């Protein structure tokens, strides 16, 4: 099996485990989540282990699932750092 280390395919690279990638990167990230009712923006961790509520109206923005946090369908998000 030949592997070209100089020209790694980015699609195949993302499928690998985070420790087996050519350049190790985490799977988690922070994101700005906008509440649909009051339009307040809250920073949420992608793998949050607790229920995150809006700071303005106390609506639930995301719930933990054991892995990635599940966002409420009515909320919008933007990944930070991109």
mmCIF file of N, CA and C in Angstrom:
data_model
loop_
_atom_site.group_PDB
_atom_site.id
_atom_site.type_symbol
_atom_site.label_atom_id
_atom_site.label_comp_id
_atom_site.label_asym_id
_atom_site.label_seq_id
_atom_site.Cartn_x
_atom_site.Cartn_y
_atom_site.Cartn_z
ATOM 1 N N UNK A 1 0.839 -1.177 0.000
ATOM 2 C CA UNK A 1 0.000 0.000 0.000
ATOM 3 C C UNK A 1 0.880 1.234 0.000
ATOM 4 N N UNK A 2 0.721 2.059 -1.011
ATOM 5 C CA UNK A 2 1.497 3.287 -1.095
ATOM 6 C C UNK A 2 0.695 4.445 -0.534
ATOM 7 N N UNK A 3 1.376 5.338 0.170
ATOM 8 C CA UNK A 3 0.732 6.491 0.765
ATOM 9 C C UNK A 3 1.563 7.724 0.456
ATOM 10 N N UNK A 4 0.934 8.697 -0.175
ATOM 11 C CA UNK A 4 1.624 9.934 -0.538
ATOM 12 C C UNK A 4 1.529 10.898 0.639
ATOM 13 N N UNK A 5 2.604 11.070 1.394
ATOM 14 C CA UNK A 5 2.586 11.929 2.583
ATOM 15 C C UNK A 5 2.651 13.409 2.235
ATOM 16 N N UNK A 6 3.104 13.757 1.040
ATOM 17 C CA UNK A 6 3.186 15.166 0.658
ATOM 18 C C UNK A 6 1.857 15.720 0.183
ATOM 19 N N UNK A 7 1.027 14.873 -0.407
ATOM 20 C CA UNK A 7 -0.267 15.310 -0.945
ATOM 21 C C UNK A 7 -1.375 14.464 -0.345
ATOM 22 N N UNK A 8 -1.706 14.748 0.895
ATOM 23 C CA UNK A 8 -2.719 13.986 1.611
ATOM 24 C C UNK A 8 -4.104 14.470 1.180
ATOM 25 N N UNK A 9 -4.990 13.520 0.905
ATOM 26 C CA UNK A 9 -6.360 13.862 0.520
ATOM 27 C C UNK A 9 -7.121 14.369 1.746
ATOM 28 N N UNK A 10 -7.633 15.610 1.730
ATOM 29 C CA UNK A 10 -8.305 16.155 2.925
ATOM 30 C C UNK A 10 -9.593 15.425 3.294
ATOM 31 N N UNK A 11 -10.272 14.852 2.320
ATOM 32 C CA UNK A 11 -11.514 14.122 2.620
ATOM 33 C C UNK A 11 -11.189 12.834 3.387
ATOM 34 N N UNK A 12 -10.166 12.126 2.947
ATOM 35 C CA UNK A 12 -9.754 10.909 3.649
ATOM 36 C C UNK A 12 -9.155 11.240 5.015
ATOM 37 N N UNK A 13 -8.498 12.385 5.119
ATOM 38 C CA UNK A 13 -7.865 12.806 6.370
ATOM 39 C C UNK A 13 -8.896 13.057 7.467
ATOM 40 N N UNK A 14 -10.058 13.626 7.111
ATOM 41 C CA UNK A 14 -11.097 13.918 8.098
ATOM 42 C C UNK A 14 -11.758 12.662 8.632
ATOM 43 N N UNK A 15 -11.736 11.578 7.868
ATOM 44 C CA UNK A 15 -12.361 10.328 8.289
ATOM 45 C C UNK A 15 -11.532 9.585 9.328
ATOM 46 N N UNK A 16 -10.238 9.900 9.402
ATOM 47 C CA UNK A 16 -9.362 9.205 10.337
ATOM 48 C C UNK A 16 -9.609 9.645 11.774
ATOM 49 N N UNK A 17 -9.189 8.817 12.711
ATOM 50 C CA UNK A 17 -9.232 9.173 14.119
ATOM 51 C C UNK A 17 -8.369 10.407 14.352
ATOM 52 N N UNK A 18 -8.724 11.217 15.329
ATOM 53 C CA UNK A 18 -7.997 12.470 15.563
ATOM 54 C C UNK A 18 -6.527 12.251 15.913
ATOM 55 N N UNK A 19 -6.160 11.088 16.418
ATOM 56 C CA UNK A 19 -4.772 10.808 16.756
ATOM 57 C C UNK A 19 -3.993 10.200 15.588
ATOM 58 N N UNK A 20 -4.685 9.677 14.573
ATOM 59 C CA UNK A 20 -4.016 9.039 13.438
ATOM 60 C C UNK A 20 -3.917 9.957 12.227
ATOM 61 N N UNK A 21 -4.375 11.195 12.348
ATOM 62 C CA UNK A 21 -4.263 12.141 11.251
ATOM 63 C C UNK A 21 -2.813 12.577 11.090
ATOM 64 N N UNK A 22 -2.474 13.055 9.896
ATOM 65 C CA UNK A 22 -1.117 13.516 9.626
ATOM 66 C C UNK A 22 -0.765 14.665 10.561
ATOM 67 N N UNK A 23 -1.695 15.613 10.719
ATOM 68 C CA UNK A 23 -1.568 16.691 11.705
ATOM 69 C C UNK A 23 -2.726 16.520 12.666
ATOM 70 N N UNK A 24 -2.419 16.227 13.918
ATOM 71 C CA UNK A 24 -3.480 15.939 14.883
ATOM 72 C C UNK A 24 -4.300 17.184 15.184
ATOM 73 N N UNK A 25 -5.612 17.077 15.069
ATOM 74 C CA UNK A 25 -6.531 18.174 15.363
ATOM 75 C C UNK A 25 -7.709 17.630 16.160
ATOM 76 N N UNK A 26 -8.285 18.430 17.044
ATOM 77 C CA UNK A 26 -9.428 17.961 17.825
ATOM 78 C C UNK A 26 -10.709 17.952 16.995
ATOM 79 N N UNK A 27 -11.677 17.164 17.434
ATOM 80 C CA UNK A 27 -12.978 17.114 16.773
ATOM 81 C C UNK A 27 -13.946 18.140 17.344
ATOM 82 N N UNK A 28 -13.639 18.712 18.489
ATOM 83 C CA UNK A 28 -14.540 19.639 19.161
ATOM 84 C C UNK A 28 -14.228 21.083 18.782
ATOM 85 N N UNK A 29 -15.202 21.962 19.004
ATOM 86 C CA UNK A 29 -15.061 23.373 18.657
ATOM 87 C C UNK A 29 -16.076 24.196 19.455
ATOM 88 N N UNK A 30 -15.877 25.495 19.469
ATOM 89 C CA UNK A 30 -16.832 26.410 20.078
ATOM 90 C C UNK A 30 -17.689 27.001 18.971
ATOM 91 N N UNK A 31 -18.925 27.381 19.313
ATOM 92 C CA UNK A 31 -19.808 27.970 18.316
ATOM 93 C C UNK A 31 -20.680 29.042 18.958
ATOM 94 N N UNK A 32 -21.048 30.024 18.151
ATOM 95 C CA UNK A 32 -21.991 31.057 18.566
ATOM 96 C C UNK A 32 -23.384 30.581 18.196
ATOM 97 N N UNK A 33 -24.265 30.455 19.184
ATOM 98 C CA UNK A 33 -25.628 30.003 18.950
ATOM 99 C C UNK A 33 -26.563 31.181 19.185
ATOM 100 N N UNK A 34 -27.410 31.448 18.189
ATOM 101 C CA UNK A 34 -28.349 32.568 18.281
ATOM 102 C C UNK A 34 -29.729 32.033 18.651
ATOM 103 N N UNK A 35 -30.290 32.593 19.703
ATOM 104 C CA UNK A 35 -31.616 32.206 20.162
ATOM 105 C C UNK A 35 -32.655 32.727 19.161
ATOM 106 N N UNK A 36 -33.658 31.919 18.873
ATOM 107 C CA UNK A 36 -34.658 32.322 17.881
ATOM 108 C C UNK A 36 -35.671 33.318 18.438
ATOM 109 N N UNK A 37 -35.880 33.304 19.745
ATOM 110 C CA UNK A 37 -36.907 34.186 20.298
ATOM 111 C C UNK A 37 -36.381 35.573 20.659
ATOM 112 N N UNK A 38 -35.199 35.659 21.294
ATOM 113 C CA UNK A 38 -34.702 36.975 21.718
ATOM 114 C C UNK A 38 -33.479 37.441 20.929
ATOM 115 N N UNK A 39 -32.968 36.608 20.012
ATOM 116 C CA UNK A 39 -31.829 36.933 19.142
ATOM 117 C C UNK A 39 -30.523 37.177 19.905
ATOM 118 N N UNK A 40 -30.415 36.691 21.130
ATOM 119 C CA UNK A 40 -29.178 36.807 21.895
ATOM 120 C C UNK A 40 -28.205 35.725 21.437
ATOM 121 N N UNK A 41 -26.906 36.045 21.440
ATOM 122 C CA UNK A 41 -25.875 35.105 21.016
ATOM 123 C C UNK A 41 -25.169 34.547 22.247
ATOM 124 N N UNK A 42 -25.049 33.221 22.310
ATOM 125 C CA UNK A 42 -24.405 32.533 23.422
ATOM 126 C C UNK A 42 -23.303 31.633 22.869
ATOM 127 N N UNK A 43 -22.158 31.601 23.541
ATOM 128 C CA UNK A 43 -21.058 30.732 23.133
ATOM 129 C C UNK A 43 -21.287 29.354 23.751
ATOM 130 N N UNK A 44 -21.249 28.306 22.898
ATOM 131 C CA UNK A 44 -21.524 26.939 23.331
ATOM 132 C C UNK A 44 -20.397 26.036 22.838
ATOM 133 N N UNK A 45 -19.983 25.082 23.683
ATOM 134 C CA UNK A 45 -18.985 24.072 23.301
ATOM 135 C C UNK A 45 -19.701 22.955 22.553
ATOM 136 N N UNK A 46 -19.096 22.443 21.495
ATOM 137 C CA UNK A 46 -19.764 21.449 20.647
ATOM 138 C C UNK A 46 -20.042 20.131 21.364
ATOM 139 N N UNK A 47 -19.217 19.774 22.342
ATOM 140 C CA UNK A 47 -19.394 18.532 23.084
ATOM 141 C C UNK A 47 -19.811 18.835 24.527
ATOM 142 N N UNK A 48 -20.719 19.765 24.688
ATOM 143 C CA UNK A 48 -21.161 20.196 26.005
ATOM 144 C C UNK A 48 -21.826 19.043 26.759
ATOM 145 N N UNK A 49 -21.523 18.929 28.045
ATOM 146 C CA UNK A 49 -22.072 17.854 28.870
ATOM 147 C C UNK A 49 -23.254 18.322 29.714
ATOM 148 N N UNK A 50 -23.626 19.590 29.608
ATOM 149 C CA UNK A 50 -24.754 20.118 30.373
ATOM 150 C C UNK A 50 -25.734 20.808 29.429
ATOM 151 N N UNK A 51 -26.933 21.006 29.903
ATOM 152 C CA UNK A 51 -27.945 21.737 29.126
ATOM 153 C C UNK A 51 -27.562 23.209 29.128
ATOM 154 N N UNK A 52 -27.537 23.820 27.955
ATOM 155 C CA UNK A 52 -27.186 25.232 27.830
ATOM 156 C C UNK A 52 -28.460 26.017 27.550
ATOM 157 N N UNK A 53 -28.686 27.057 28.355
ATOM 158 C CA UNK A 53 -29.869 27.897 28.178
ATOM 159 C C UNK A 53 -29.464 29.286 27.709
ATOM 160 N N UNK A 54 -30.396 29.995 27.105
ATOM 161 C CA UNK A 54 -30.161 31.355 26.633
ATOM 162 C C UNK A 54 -30.029 32.280 27.846
ATOM 163 N N UNK A 55 -29.093 33.211 27.760
ATOM 164 C CA UNK A 55 -28.886 34.127 28.881
ATOM 165 C C UNK A 55 -29.983 35.179 28.956
ATOM 166 N N UNK A 56 -30.674 35.427 27.857
ATOM 167 C CA UNK A 56 -31.708 36.454 27.836
ATOM 168 C C UNK A 56 -33.075 35.950 28.256
ATOM 169 N N UNK A 57 -33.507 34.810 27.695
ATOM 170 C CA UNK A 57 -34.886 34.359 27.941
ATOM 171 C C UNK A 57 -34.974 32.973 28.577
ATOM 172 N N UNK A 58 -33.856 32.355 28.911
ATOM 173 C CA UNK A 58 -33.792 31.040 29.563
ATOM 174 C C UNK A 58 -34.412 29.909 28.740
ATOM 175 N N UNK A 59 -34.469 30.046 27.414
ATOM 176 C CA UNK A 59 -34.875 28.936 26.552
ATOM 177 C C UNK A 59 -33.699 27.968 26.412
ATOM 178 N N UNK A 60 -33.983 26.689 26.229
ATOM 179 C CA UNK A 60 -32.934 25.684 26.056
ATOM 180 C C UNK A 60 -32.363 25.815 24.642
ATOM 181 N N UNK A 61 -31.012 25.929 24.542
ATOM 182 C CA UNK A 61 -30.351 26.041 23.236
ATOM 183 C C UNK A 61 -29.801 24.704 22.777
ATOM 184 N N UNK A 62 -29.258 23.894 23.698
ATOM 185 C CA UNK A 62 -28.750 22.578 23.310
ATOM 186 C C UNK A 62 -28.810 21.625 24.496
ATOM 187 N N UNK A 63 -28.867 20.340 24.166
ATOM 188 C CA UNK A 63 -28.915 19.287 25.176
ATOM 189 C C UNK A 63 -27.784 18.292 24.926
ATOM 190 N N UNK A 64 -27.211 17.715 25.974
ATOM 191 C CA UNK A 64 -26.124 16.749 25.790
ATOM 192 C C UNK A 64 -26.662 15.412 25.280
ATOM 193 N N UNK A 65 -25.845 14.719 24.490
ATOM 194 C CA UNK A 65 -26.240 13.406 23.961
ATOM 195 C C UNK A 65 -25.221 12.328 24.289
ATOM 196 N N UNK A 66 -24.145 12.671 24.978
ATOM 197 C CA UNK A 66 -23.086 11.716 25.254
ATOM 198 C C UNK A 66 -21.897 11.941 24.348
ATOM 199 N N UNK A 67 -22.108 12.605 23.218
ATOM 200 C CA UNK A 67 -21.048 12.978 22.289
ATOM 201 C C UNK A 67 -21.202 14.453 21.998
ATOM 202 N N UNK A 68 -21.573 14.768 20.779
ATOM 203 C CA UNK A 68 -21.827 16.160 20.433
ATOM 204 C C UNK A 68 -23.159 16.605 21.026
ATOM 205 N N UNK A 69 -23.228 17.879 21.369
ATOM 206 C CA UNK A 69 -24.464 18.428 21.912
ATOM 207 C C UNK A 69 -25.469 18.604 20.780
ATOM 208 N N UNK A 70 -26.736 18.343 21.063
ATOM 209 C CA UNK A 70 -27.785 18.467 20.051
ATOM 210 C C UNK A 70 -28.440 19.833 20.181
ATOM 211 N N UNK A 71 -28.381 20.617 19.108
ATOM 212 C CA UNK A 71 -28.982 21.946 19.115
ATOM 213 C C UNK A 71 -30.491 21.854 18.911
ATOM 214 N N UNK A 72 -31.208 22.821 19.467
ATOM 215 C CA UNK A 72 -32.641 22.917 19.265
ATOM 216 C C UNK A 72 -32.873 23.299 17.802
ATOM 217 N N UNK A 73 -33.859 22.717 17.128
ATOM 218 C CA UNK A 73 -34.049 22.972 15.696
ATOM 219 C C UNK A 73 -34.250 24.440 15.318
ATOM 220 N N UNK A 74 -34.794 25.255 16.187
ATOM 221 C CA UNK A 74 -35.078 26.641 15.827
ATOM 222 C C UNK A 74 -33.882 27.579 16.001
ATOM 223 N N UNK A 75 -32.785 27.109 16.577
ATOM 224 C CA UNK A 75 -31.640 27.987 16.803
ATOM 225 C C UNK A 75 -30.650 27.906 15.645
ATOM 226 N N UNK A 76 -29.948 29.016 15.397
ATOM 227 C CA UNK A 76 -28.932 29.073 14.351
ATOM 228 C C UNK A 76 -27.561 29.130 15.015
ATOM 229 N N UNK A 77 -26.530 28.583 14.332
ATOM 230 C CA UNK A 77 -25.200 28.593 14.915
ATOM 231 C C UNK A 77 -24.156 28.916 13.857
ATOM 232 N N UNK A 78 -23.006 29.392 14.353
ATOM 233 C CA UNK A 78 -21.849 29.664 13.503
ATOM 234 C C UNK A 78 -20.629 29.144 14.246
ATOM 235 N N UNK A 79 -19.812 28.362 13.557
ATOM 236 C CA UNK A 79 -18.616 27.794 14.176
ATOM 237 C C UNK A 79 -17.569 28.881 14.354
ATOM 238 N N UNK A 80 -16.981 28.952 15.555
ATOM 239 C CA UNK A 80 -15.958 29.966 15.826
ATOM 240 C C UNK A 80 -14.605 29.516 15.273
ATOM 241 N N UNK A 81 -13.779 30.474 14.902
ATOM 242 C CA UNK A 81 -12.446 30.162 14.442
ATOM 243 C C UNK A 81 -12.340 29.906 12.958
ATOM 244 N N UNK A 82 -13.434 29.867 12.246
ATOM 245 C CA UNK A 82 -13.390 29.641 10.785
ATOM 246 C C UNK A 82 -13.497 30.955 10.041
#
